[in-house]
C-alpha cells in the first residue's frame, strides 16, 4: 500500500503541560488528531471541573486557527476527590473521565491516591454514572520489581476493584505487558487499553543500546521483547478493546539528561507516522483505522470524526529538537526520519 486513508484519528492519552510548553506542543497533536483525552497531572493537578474548564480554554488558545481540534478533559483523583463536583463535571460534559495515579507512580503522582480502598465510594459513583476510570496501572512498592509493577497492579488492585464494581468501565492506560493485553479483553466491553508508539516500536534493550538512552525512558518502563510482541498483536488485532493513546509526555532536554531524569517520550510530532510504521511491519494497515479512529470513540461514546486524512509512503526527516524556554524537547526519532507523511490538502 503506497497510501492509506482513514478518518481523522483520536489520541486517547496526551500530556500537554501548561504555559509556554503547552503553547509549543499542542499544535503537534492538533495537526494530526481530531481530538485528544488530556491528562490532568499538572502542578497543581486538575482536580475540579472549574480547573478543567480553565485548562481547556488555555489548550484551545494554543490551537492554530486553521485546525479543528477538540481537547477532552480528565479529573485527577486524590484522597480528597469531591464526588459531587466530579459527577457534575461529567454530566455537564467538562470531564470525559477520571484518572487514577497511584501515589508516586510517575511524574506529578505525588498528589495521587494513597489508598484505593479509601476512595471506593468514588469508584461506586463513577460506575453508577457510567464515567470511565483511567488507570496508571503500576503498583509501586519497595518489594516489587519495577518490571513487574503492572502485573502486580492488575492482580492486587484492578481485578478486585472490578469485582467490587461490576459496572465500572475502565481504560488501562499505556499497557506494557502480555498480561496487560490479556486483562483488557478478559472483561469484554467494559475494559479497554491504550498502547503507546514506543511500547510497540521498542523493548527494554533499546534503553541501553550503545549507552543509556534517557529519551526512551518512560513510565511504565519498556519491557521484554515478548511483551512488545504481545502488544503488537493486540494493537493490530482489530479488537475494540485496544486503541491509540500516545502518552506523549514532553520534558525539556535538561530534565531528561539529568542525574535523576524525568520519565516521558515526546512522540506528538511523529505519532501517527510511528504507529503506521508498526502496522505496516505487521501487514495490518487494513486494521489501522479501527485502532486509531474508531475503537476509542466507541468506548468513550462519541462519534468517530467524519473527515478523512491520507498518509503517503514517503520518508520525512524529523527535527532534532523543538525549542522551548531556553531549552529544547527531543522528539521520538529526533534527527532521524519516518517512512510516512501526512498528505497536505491542496
Ligand atoms: O513516562 C511517563 N511520563 N509516564 C507517565 O505516566 C507520566 C508521564 C509524564 O507526565 O511525564
Ligand atoms: Zn501518561
PDB file of C-alpha atoms and ligand atoms in Angstrom, residues 13 15 17 39 41 99 101 105-108 136 138 174 198 217-220 247-251 256 262-265, ligand 1:
ATOM      1  CA  UNK A  13      -3.864   9.873  26.117  1.00  0.00           C
ATOM      2  CA  UNK A  15       0.187  15.333  28.254  1.00  0.00           C
ATOM      3  CA  UNK A  17       1.604  20.560  30.334  1.00  0.00           C
ATOM      4  CA  UNK A  39      -4.093  14.069  31.244  1.00  0.00           C
ATOM      5  CA  UNK A  41      -1.071  15.781  36.048  1.00  0.00           C
ATOM      6  CA  UNK A  99      -7.544   9.404  36.102  1.00  0.00           C
ATOM      7  CA  UNK A 101      -2.475   7.785  39.642  1.00  0.00           C
ATOM      8  CA  UNK A 105       3.944   6.079  40.345  1.00  0.00           C
ATOM      9  CA  UNK A 106       5.137   8.719  37.856  1.00  0.00           C
ATOM     10  CA  UNK A 107       5.508  12.429  37.002  1.00  0.00           C
ATOM     11  CA  UNK A 108       3.458  14.550  39.441  1.00  0.00           C
ATOM     12  CA  UNK A 136      -1.869   4.352  35.568  1.00  0.00           C
ATOM     13  CA  UNK A 138       1.530   0.177  38.355  1.00  0.00           C
ATOM     14  CA  UNK A 174      -0.337   2.578  28.276  1.00  0.00           C
ATOM     15  CA  UNK A 198       7.283   3.423  21.966  1.00  0.00           C
ATOM     16  CA  UNK A 217      12.781   6.362  29.444  1.00  0.00           C
ATOM     17  CA  UNK A 218       9.097   6.460  30.321  1.00  0.00           C
ATOM     18  CA  UNK A 219       6.708   5.004  32.897  1.00  0.00           C
ATOM     19  CA  UNK A 220       5.701   2.242  32.743  1.00  0.00           C
ATOM     20  CA  UNK A 247       1.196   9.189  26.180  1.00  0.00           C
ATOM     21  CA  UNK A 248       3.224  11.954  24.520  1.00  0.00           C
ATOM     22  CA  UNK A 249       4.938  13.441  27.582  1.00  0.00           C
ATOM     23  CA  UNK A 250       7.300  16.342  26.866  1.00  0.00           C
ATOM     24  CA  UNK A 251      10.133  17.229  29.229  1.00  0.00           C
ATOM     25  CA  UNK A 256      15.716  14.200  30.735  1.00  0.00           C
ATOM     26  CA  UNK A 262      12.205  12.588  34.085  1.00  0.00           C
ATOM     27  CA  UNK A 263      10.079   9.851  32.524  1.00  0.00           C
ATOM     28  CA  UNK A 264       8.281  10.539  29.257  1.00  0.00           C
ATOM     29  CA  UNK A 265       8.634  10.243  25.488  1.00  0.00           C
TER      30      UNK A 265
HETATM   31  O1  LIG B   1       6.598   8.412  31.249  1.00  0.00           O
HETATM   32  C1  LIG B   1       5.615   8.988  31.704  1.00  0.00           C
HETATM   33  N1  LIG B   1       5.520  10.326  31.678  1.00  0.00           N
HETATM   34  N2  LIG B   1       4.622   8.267  32.248  1.00  0.00           N
HETATM   35  C2  LIG B   1       3.582   8.853  32.875  1.00  0.00           C
HETATM   36  O2  LIG B   1       2.735   8.135  33.341  1.00  0.00           O
HETATM   37  C3  LIG B   1       3.531  10.303  33.046  1.00  0.00           C
HETATM   38  C4  LIG B   1       4.306  10.982  32.018  1.00  0.00           C
HETATM   39  C5  LIG B   1       4.565  12.436  32.328  1.00  0.00           C
HETATM   40  O3  LIG B   1       3.615  13.130  32.690  1.00  0.00           O
HETATM   41  O4  LIG B   1       5.702  12.876  32.162  1.00  0.00           O
END
